[in-house]
Coordinates of C-alpha atoms and ligand atoms in Angstrom, one line a residue:
M28 CA 31.9 -3.6 41.6
L29 CA 28.3 -4.0 42.4
N30 CA 25.9 -1.2 41.5
F31 CA 22.4 -0.5 40.7
K32 CA 23.1 -0.2 37.1
K33 CA 24.9 -3.7 36.9
I34 CA 21.7 -5.2 38.7
L35 CA 19.5 -3.7 36.0
I36 CA 21.9 -5.2 33.5
F37 CA 21.5 -8.6 35.4
I38 CA 17.6 -8.4 35.0
F39 CA 17.8 -7.6 31.6
L40 CA 20.1 -10.3 30.8
L41 CA 17.9 -12.9 32.4
Q42 CA 14.8 -11.7 30.4
L43 CA 16.8 -12.0 27.2
I44 CA 18.0 -15.6 28.2
S45 CA 14.2 -16.6 28.6
S46 CA 13.0 -14.8 25.4
C47 CA 15.9 -16.3 23.4
N48 CA 14.7 -20.0 24.5
S49 CA 11.2 -19.5 23.7
E50 CA 12.2 -18.0 20.3
S51 CA 14.9 -20.0 19.0
E52 CA 13.2 -23.4 18.3
S53 CA 10.8 -22.2 15.7
N54 CA 12.6 -19.7 13.5
K55 CA 15.6 -21.4 12.2
N56 CA 17.3 -19.9 9.1
L57 CA 19.4 -21.7 6.9
L58 CA 23.3 -20.6 7.3
R59 CA 24.4 -18.2 4.5
I60 CA 27.7 -19.2 3.2
P61 CA 29.8 -16.5 1.6
S62 CA 30.4 -17.1 -2.2
L63 CA 33.9 -18.6 -3.0
I64 CA 36.3 -16.8 -5.6
D65 CA 39.5 -18.7 -6.2
T66 CA 42.3 -16.8 -7.5
M67 CA 43.2 -20.1 -9.5
N68 CA 40.2 -19.3 -11.8
E69 CA 40.3 -15.8 -12.2
E70 CA 42.7 -13.2 -13.8
K71 CA 41.7 -10.4 -11.2
I72 CA 39.2 -10.4 -8.7
L73 CA 36.7 -7.7 -9.1
L74 CA 34.9 -6.5 -5.6
E75 CA 32.5 -3.8 -5.3
L76 CA 31.7 -2.2 -2.0
R77 CA 28.2 -1.2 -2.0
K78 CA 24.9 -0.3 0.0
G79 CA 22.6 -3.3 0.7
K80 CA 19.4 -4.4 2.1
H81 CA 19.9 -7.3 3.9
E82 CA 17.1 -9.7 5.4
F83 CA 18.6 -10.9 8.8
Y84 CA 14.9 -11.9 9.6
P85 CA 12.9 -13.1 6.6
G86 CA 11.0 -10.5 4.9
V87 CA 12.3 -7.5 7.0
K88 CA 15.0 -5.7 5.1
S89 CA 18.0 -3.7 7.1
D90 CA 20.1 -0.9 5.6
T91 CA 23.6 -2.5 5.3
M92 CA 26.7 -2.4 3.4
G93 CA 28.4 -5.3 1.7
I94 CA 31.1 -6.5 -0.9
N95 CA 29.5 -8.1 -4.1
S96 CA 26.6 -8.9 -1.6
S97 CA 24.0 -7.0 0.6
Y98 CA 26.2 -8.1 3.8
L99 CA 29.9 -9.1 4.2
G100 CA 31.9 -10.2 1.0
P101 CA 33.0 -13.1 -0.8
T102 CA 35.4 -15.7 0.6
I103 CA 38.7 -15.3 -1.4
K104 CA 41.0 -18.4 -1.9
L105 CA 44.7 -17.4 -2.3
H106 CA 47.5 -19.7 -2.9
K107 CA 51.0 -19.5 -1.8
E108 CA 53.6 -18.5 -4.3
T109 CA 51.0 -17.1 -6.9
I110 CA 50.3 -13.4 -7.5
A111 CA 46.7 -12.1 -6.4
K112 CA 45.2 -9.3 -8.2
I113 CA 42.1 -7.6 -6.6
Q114 CA 40.2 -4.6 -7.7
F115 CA 37.9 -3.0 -5.3
T116 CA 35.1 -0.4 -6.5
N117 CA 33.8 1.9 -4.1
S118 CA 30.0 2.3 -4.8
L119 CA 29.3 3.3 -1.2
G120 CA 28.8 7.1 -1.8
E121 CA 31.4 7.8 1.1
S122 CA 35.3 7.0 1.4
T123 CA 36.6 3.7 2.9
T124 CA 39.7 1.7 2.9
I125 CA 40.2 -2.0 2.7
H126 CA 42.9 -3.5 5.0
G127 CA 44.1 -7.1 4.6
H128 CA 44.2 -8.3 8.0
G129 CA 46.5 -11.0 8.5
L130 CA 48.4 -10.8 5.1
H131 CA 52.2 -10.7 4.9
V132 CA 52.0 -7.8 2.2
N133 CA 53.7 -4.7 1.7
G134 CA 52.5 -1.3 3.2
K135 CA 51.5 -0.2 -0.2
V136 CA 48.8 -2.6 -0.5
D137 CA 48.0 -3.3 3.0
G138 CA 44.9 -0.8 3.0
G139 CA 45.7 1.0 6.0
P140 CA 44.0 4.6 7.0
Q141 CA 46.4 6.4 4.4
Q142 CA 44.9 4.1 1.4
V143 CA 41.6 6.1 1.1
I144 CA 39.2 4.8 -1.7
R145 CA 37.1 7.6 -2.4
P146 CA 33.4 7.4 -3.7
E147 CA 33.2 6.0 -7.4
T148 CA 36.8 5.2 -7.7
T149 CA 38.8 2.1 -7.8
W150 CA 41.8 0.8 -5.9
Q151 CA 43.6 -2.1 -7.3
I152 CA 46.4 -4.3 -5.7
E153 CA 48.6 -7.0 -6.7
F154 CA 50.6 -8.9 -4.3
P155 CA 52.7 -12.0 -4.1
V156 CA 51.1 -14.5 -1.5
A157 CA 54.1 -15.2 0.5
Q158 CA 52.6 -16.8 3.6
E159 CA 51.5 -20.4 4.8
A160 CA 47.9 -21.7 4.8
G161 CA 45.7 -20.0 7.1
M162 CA 42.7 -17.7 7.3
S163 CA 43.0 -13.9 7.2
W164 CA 40.4 -11.4 6.5
Y165 CA 39.6 -8.1 4.9
H166 CA 37.6 -5.1 6.4
P167 CA 37.5 -1.2 6.2
H168 CA 40.3 0.9 8.1
L169 CA 39.5 4.5 7.7
M170 CA 40.3 6.7 10.4
G171 CA 37.5 7.2 12.9
K172 CA 35.1 5.2 10.5
T173 CA 36.3 1.6 11.0
A174 CA 33.8 0.6 13.4
Q175 CA 30.7 1.9 11.7
H176 CA 31.8 0.3 8.3
V177 CA 32.7 -3.1 9.7
H178 CA 29.4 -3.0 11.6
A179 CA 27.4 -2.1 8.7
G180 CA 28.6 -5.5 6.7
L181 CA 32.0 -4.7 5.3
A182 CA 34.2 -7.8 6.1
G183 CA 35.1 -10.9 4.3
I184 CA 37.6 -13.9 4.5
Y185 CA 40.7 -14.8 2.9
L186 CA 41.7 -18.4 2.7
I187 CA 45.3 -19.1 2.2
E188 CA 46.4 -22.6 0.7
D189 CA 49.8 -24.0 0.2
E190 CA 51.4 -27.3 -0.4
N191 CA 51.0 -28.5 3.2
S192 CA 47.3 -27.7 3.3
K193 CA 46.7 -29.3 0.2
S194 CA 48.4 -32.4 1.0
L195 CA 46.5 -32.8 4.4
Q196 CA 43.7 -35.2 4.5
L197 CA 41.2 -32.4 6.2
P198 CA 37.6 -31.7 5.3
K199 CA 38.0 -29.3 2.7
T200 CA 34.8 -29.0 0.6
Y201 CA 33.8 -25.3 1.1
G202 CA 30.4 -24.9 2.8
V203 CA 30.1 -28.6 3.1
N204 CA 32.7 -29.8 5.8
D205 CA 35.0 -26.8 5.8
I206 CA 32.6 -24.1 6.8
P207 CA 33.4 -20.4 7.4
L208 CA 31.8 -18.6 10.4
V209 CA 32.1 -14.9 10.5
I210 CA 30.5 -14.4 14.0
Q211 CA 29.2 -10.8 15.2
D212 CA 26.6 -9.3 17.5
R213 CA 23.9 -6.9 16.5
S214 CA 20.9 -5.3 17.7
F215 CA 17.5 -5.8 16.1
L216 CA 14.2 -3.7 16.5
N217 CA 11.4 -5.4 14.9
G218 CA 13.7 -7.3 12.7
K219 CA 15.7 -4.5 11.5
M220 CA 19.2 -3.9 12.3
K221 CA 20.0 -1.1 14.5
P222 CA 22.4 1.4 12.8
Y223 CA 25.7 2.1 14.2
S224 CA 25.6 4.5 17.2
V225 CA 27.7 4.6 20.4
T226 CA 26.9 6.3 23.9
H227 CA 29.8 7.2 25.9
E228 CA 29.8 4.0 27.9
E229 CA 29.8 2.0 24.6
M230 CA 32.7 3.9 23.3
M231 CA 34.6 2.7 26.5
E232 CA 33.6 -0.7 26.7
G233 CA 33.2 -1.3 23.0
L234 CA 29.8 -1.6 21.4
R235 CA 28.4 -4.9 22.6
E236 CA 25.1 -6.0 21.4
D237 CA 22.7 -8.7 22.2
T238 CA 22.0 -10.8 19.1
L239 CA 24.4 -13.2 17.4
V240 CA 24.9 -13.1 13.7
V241 CA 26.9 -15.6 11.7
N242 CA 27.7 -15.0 8.1
G243 CA 24.9 -12.5 8.2
T244 CA 22.4 -15.1 9.3
V245 CA 20.4 -15.1 12.9
N246 CA 19.2 -18.3 14.2
A247 CA 21.3 -20.4 12.0
Y248 CA 21.3 -24.1 11.3
H249 CA 23.4 -26.0 8.7
E250 CA 23.0 -29.6 7.4
V251 CA 26.6 -31.2 7.6
P252 CA 28.0 -34.7 6.8
Q253 CA 27.9 -37.3 9.9
S254 CA 31.6 -37.2 10.0
W255 CA 34.3 -35.0 10.7
I256 CA 33.7 -31.1 10.2
R257 CA 36.1 -28.2 10.0
L258 CA 35.0 -24.8 11.1
R259 CA 36.9 -21.7 10.3
L260 CA 35.8 -19.1 13.3
L261 CA 36.4 -15.4 12.8
N262 CA 35.1 -13.1 15.7
G263 CA 34.2 -10.3 13.3
S264 CA 32.4 -8.3 16.2
N265 CA 33.3 -4.6 17.0
A266 CA 34.1 -5.4 20.7
R267 CA 32.5 -8.6 22.0
F268 CA 34.6 -11.6 23.3
Y269 CA 33.0 -14.9 23.3
R270 CA 33.4 -18.4 24.6
F271 CA 32.6 -20.9 22.3
Y272 CA 31.7 -24.5 23.4
L273 CA 29.4 -27.6 22.2
S274 CA 26.0 -28.0 23.6
N275 CA 26.7 -31.7 24.4
Q276 CA 29.9 -30.9 26.5
A277 CA 32.0 -32.9 23.8
S278 CA 35.6 -31.9 23.3
F279 CA 36.8 -30.8 20.0
Y280 CA 40.3 -30.0 18.4
K281 CA 41.9 -26.7 17.6
I282 CA 44.0 -27.1 14.4
A283 CA 44.9 -23.6 13.5
T284 CA 45.3 -20.0 14.8
E285 CA 45.3 -17.0 12.7
G286 CA 48.5 -17.5 10.9
G287 CA 48.4 -21.2 10.2
F288 CA 48.2 -24.8 11.6
L289 CA 49.3 -25.8 15.1
N290 CA 51.9 -28.6 14.9
K291 CA 49.4 -31.1 16.4
P292 CA 45.6 -30.8 16.7
V293 CA 44.9 -29.8 20.5
A294 CA 41.8 -31.2 22.4
I295 CA 39.8 -28.4 23.9
Q296 CA 36.4 -28.2 25.7
D297 CA 36.0 -24.5 24.7
I298 CA 37.8 -21.6 23.2
T299 CA 37.5 -18.0 24.0
M300 CA 37.9 -15.6 21.2
A301 CA 38.4 -11.6 21.0
P302 CA 37.8 -9.4 18.0
G303 CA 40.1 -9.9 15.0
E304 CA 41.0 -13.4 16.2
R305 CA 40.6 -16.7 13.9
N306 CA 41.0 -20.2 15.0
E307 CA 40.1 -23.4 13.0
V308 CA 38.5 -26.3 14.8
M309 CA 37.5 -29.8 14.0
L310 CA 34.3 -31.7 15.2
D311 CA 33.8 -35.3 15.3
L312 CA 29.9 -35.7 14.4
S313 CA 30.0 -39.5 13.4
N314 CA 27.6 -40.2 16.2
I315 CA 25.8 -37.0 16.3
E316 CA 22.3 -36.0 15.1
T317 CA 22.1 -32.4 16.5
V318 CA 24.8 -30.5 18.4
H319 CA 24.7 -26.7 18.9
L320 CA 28.1 -24.6 18.8
M321 CA 27.3 -22.3 21.8
A322 CA 28.6 -19.0 22.7
E323 CA 28.7 -17.1 26.1
F324 CA 28.8 -13.6 25.9
L325 CA 31.8 -12.4 27.9
P326 CA 31.5 -8.9 29.6
A327 CA 33.8 -5.9 29.2
D328 CA 35.1 -6.1 32.6
P329 CA 36.2 -9.5 34.2
D330 CA 35.0 -8.5 37.4
D331 CA 31.5 -8.8 36.2
Q332 CA 32.0 -12.1 35.1
Q333 CA 32.8 -13.2 38.6
F334 CA 30.0 -11.3 40.1
F335 CA 27.7 -13.1 37.4
M336 CA 29.7 -16.1 38.0
N337 CA 29.6 -17.5 34.2
W338 CA 26.5 -19.2 34.2
L339 CA 24.3 -16.1 34.3
N340 CA 26.0 -14.6 31.2
H341 CA 24.0 -14.5 28.3
K342 CA 24.5 -17.6 26.1
A343 CA 23.3 -18.3 22.8
S344 CA 23.5 -20.8 19.9
V345 CA 26.0 -19.9 17.2
L346 CA 24.8 -22.4 14.9
E347 CA 22.7 -25.8 15.0
L348 CA 24.6 -28.5 13.3
R349 CA 22.3 -31.1 11.9
T350 CA 24.0 -34.2 10.5
D351 CA 22.7 -36.0 7.3
K352 CA 24.0 -39.3 6.2
S353 CA 23.5 -38.6 2.6
I354 CA 25.7 -35.8 2.6
V355 CA 29.2 -37.0 1.4
G356 CA 32.2 -35.6 3.6
N357 CA 35.7 -36.8 3.3
G358 CA 38.3 -36.0 5.5
V359 CA 39.9 -36.8 9.0
L360 CA 41.8 -35.5 11.7
P361 CA 45.5 -35.6 10.9
E362 CA 48.1 -36.4 13.6
H363 CA 50.6 -33.8 12.3
L364 CA 49.8 -30.3 10.9
N365 CA 52.7 -28.1 10.8
T366 CA 56.4 -28.0 11.7
I367 CA 56.6 -24.7 13.5
K368 CA 60.0 -24.0 15.1
F369 CA 59.5 -22.2 18.3
Y370 CA 61.3 -19.3 19.5
S371 CA 62.4 -19.4 23.2
G372 CA 62.7 -16.9 25.7
S373 CA 66.7 -16.9 25.3
D374 CA 65.9 -15.3 21.5
K375 CA 65.0 -12.1 23.3
S376 CA 68.7 -11.1 24.0
K377 CA 69.1 -11.1 20.3
A378 CA 65.8 -9.1 19.7
V379 CA 65.0 -5.5 19.6
V380 CA 62.6 -4.9 22.3
R381 CA 59.9 -2.4 22.4
K382 CA 57.2 -1.7 24.9
F383 CA 53.6 -0.9 24.4
S384 CA 51.2 0.5 27.1
L385 CA 47.4 0.6 26.0
E386 CA 45.6 3.1 28.1
M387 CA 42.1 4.7 28.4
D388 CA 40.9 7.6 30.4
D389 CA 37.4 7.0 31.8
D390 CA 37.2 10.6 34.0
S391 CA 35.1 12.4 31.4
E392 CA 31.6 12.2 32.2
Q393 CA 31.1 15.8 31.1
V394 CA 32.6 16.8 27.6
M395 CA 34.3 13.9 25.8
D396 CA 37.9 14.9 25.1
M397 CA 38.0 12.1 22.5
H398 CA 41.3 13.2 21.6
N399 CA 43.3 11.8 24.6
M400 CA 40.7 9.0 25.8
F401 CA 42.5 6.2 24.0
T402 CA 46.2 6.1 23.9
I403 CA 49.2 3.8 23.3
N404 CA 52.3 5.0 25.3
G405 CA 50.7 8.1 26.1
Q406 CA 49.7 9.3 22.7
S407 CA 46.5 9.1 20.5
M408 CA 46.9 7.9 17.0
D409 CA 48.1 10.6 14.7
T410 CA 48.6 9.8 11.0
N411 CA 51.2 12.3 10.4
R412 CA 53.4 10.8 13.1
I413 CA 55.4 7.5 12.9
D414 CA 55.7 5.9 16.3
E415 CA 58.3 2.9 15.6
R416 CA 60.7 2.2 12.9
V417 CA 61.5 -1.5 12.2
K418 CA 64.5 -2.8 10.5
K419 CA 63.3 -5.5 7.8
G420 CA 64.4 -9.1 9.0
E421 CA 65.4 -8.3 12.5
L422 CA 64.1 -10.2 15.5
E423 CA 61.8 -8.2 17.2
V424 CA 60.1 -8.7 20.9
W425 CA 57.1 -6.5 21.6
S426 CA 56.0 -6.3 25.3
I427 CA 52.6 -5.0 25.6
T428 CA 50.2 -4.1 28.8
A429 CA 46.8 -2.9 29.0
E430 CA 44.7 -1.4 31.5
M431 CA 40.8 -1.6 32.7
M432 CA 39.7 -4.4 30.7
P433 CA 41.5 -7.0 28.3
H434 CA 42.2 -5.4 24.9
P435 CA 42.9 -7.7 21.8
F436 CA 46.2 -6.4 20.3
H437 CA 46.7 -6.6 16.4
I438 CA 49.9 -6.0 14.4
H439 CA 49.9 -5.5 10.7
G440 CA 52.0 -7.1 7.9
V441 CA 53.2 -10.1 10.3
S442 CA 52.5 -13.3 12.0
F443 CA 54.0 -13.6 15.8
Q444 CA 54.4 -16.2 18.3
I445 CA 53.7 -15.7 21.9
L446 CA 56.6 -15.9 24.4
T447 CA 54.7 -14.7 27.5
H448 CA 50.9 -14.2 27.7
Q449 CA 49.9 -11.9 30.2
G450 CA 53.0 -13.1 32.4
E451 CA 52.3 -16.7 31.9
P452 CA 53.7 -19.3 29.6
P453 CA 51.2 -19.5 26.4
A454 CA 48.7 -22.3 26.5
E455 CA 49.5 -25.2 24.1
A456 CA 46.5 -24.5 22.1
D457 CA 48.1 -21.0 21.5
R458 CA 51.5 -22.0 20.3
G459 CA 51.1 -21.3 16.9
W460 CA 51.4 -18.1 14.6
K461 CA 49.0 -15.5 15.5
D462 CA 48.5 -11.4 14.6
T463 CA 46.3 -10.7 17.4
V464 CA 46.5 -11.5 20.9
V465 CA 44.5 -10.4 24.0
V466 CA 46.6 -8.4 26.4
G467 CA 46.3 -7.4 30.0
E468 CA 47.9 -5.7 33.0
Q469 CA 50.6 -8.3 33.2
P470 CA 52.9 -8.0 30.0
T471 CA 52.5 -10.2 27.1
E472 CA 55.5 -10.5 25.0
V473 CA 55.3 -11.6 21.2
I474 CA 58.3 -12.3 18.9
M475 CA 58.6 -12.1 15.2
K476 CA 60.3 -11.0 12.2
F477 CA 58.9 -8.4 9.6
N478 CA 59.7 -9.5 6.1
H479 CA 58.0 -7.0 4.0
E480 CA 58.3 -3.1 3.4
A481 CA 56.1 -0.3 4.9
D482 CA 57.4 3.3 4.3
D483 CA 56.4 6.8 5.7
D484 CA 53.4 7.1 3.0
T485 CA 51.8 3.6 3.8
P486 CA 53.1 2.6 7.2
Y487 CA 51.6 -0.6 9.1
M488 CA 49.4 -0.2 12.2
Y489 CA 49.4 -1.8 15.5
H490 CA 46.4 -1.3 17.5
C491 CA 43.5 -2.4 19.8
H492 CA 41.0 -4.5 17.9
I493 CA 38.1 -3.2 19.8
L494 CA 36.8 -1.0 17.0
E495 CA 35.7 1.5 19.0
H496 CA 39.0 1.9 20.8
E497 CA 40.9 1.8 17.4
D498 CA 38.6 4.7 16.0
G499 CA 39.1 6.6 19.3
G500 CA 43.1 6.5 18.9
M501 CA 44.3 3.4 20.5
M502 CA 46.5 2.8 17.4
G503 CA 50.1 3.6 16.3
Q504 CA 52.0 3.5 13.1
F505 CA 55.4 1.9 12.0
T506 CA 57.6 1.6 9.2
V507 CA 59.6 -1.4 8.0
Q508 CA 62.8 -0.8 5.8
Ligands
LIG619 CU1 41.8 -6.0 11.5 CU2 44.5 -2.9 11.6 O1 43.1 -4.5 11.4
LIG620 CU1 45.5 -5.8 10.4
LIG621 CU1 41.0 -1.6 23.8

């Protein structure tokens, strides 16, 4: 659909592209690396949620929230078959929750909307690490407030290690050749981050802003060894989808999805990521001086994308990588990474099959009837209603469709495999353990077993990970018993 408004957006984007180009070379900032806390060295991990003043642009302070920090939180390293103890203290002056997105833990420690951490109180969790090596993350999940709290800066990474990840000859020096990247979009006015607010249209499309922020850094660069490096990518944006690629058009390798390693590295030219998704990629920089990890900003409506024909979409550097021969970095790209056994379509006959349909209602120009604007199977989220009851250890196939635009569907407490992705077989690079998948009009089928419990008081959630949709009610609750 071509209309006047879209033409205006188009002109605005063109201006943006030219302004970015002139600005970017001069004001580069060293990439921030979240501090690392290893559960091996700590009896109990103490985290404090607090308000912050964060300098995205040097010398200009923005009002933010962070965890032991002014913006975002530390990376927490967990080890399979050990017990993790974490204590969250809420010094925000308002209630929130902290959910472990991607963790295979019981509902009681999952941190969903029921597990409110009131101001000036602490919430302590203890759980056995029961999953293979991968990258999860933590963020608030308070009903109606998730988008705002994440936007302010409340999020951090969990890295899970196991025997396999320790024995693989991968790059593993944190921050040097094993680099976490929390990628978000924000708006700035004279260097100050614009506080969270959404119009009706932004609520519908999800809040999409114009400036890339990586680990709380704008215009980021990083100095890296002139060898293999490993990037752990998290799309921590509220709503924006990106297509990442390298400025020299070189191919690179995908080695992991959300829930663990792929069986083998897959060579790719680019990678598209929706909010909530994580991927690990490896880059060979042995003959490179400088290269940029680039992001193309994908529009909410793929029809727009066709209209703008890709090359007109806003593009920006996520991170400039400058190699330095004096930095030591070991690690190579292994040939084999994992031993995932794949389910097949025939396993569906042994499974409990459930259908989910994500819907949104765009007719309300007048008064927003927020209550039924975002639904799953015709109902908006209600914390007093359990939507599904799952039996622990049983095979489940969830078939998901969605309307109006692509939506990232996320399930708590589990990793799944994709059987069918929007009516097609999954791409080779998506044949791994995931917990978030982009769904559309053609059905997406995922298969999994839930091995942990969640009762009626602390159920698990499934929802759209566009945070405005989630807050608006595109979410449901289920128990596992
Ligand atoms: Cu990343 Cu239910 O959340
Ligand atoms: Cu989650
Ligand atoms: Cu959605």
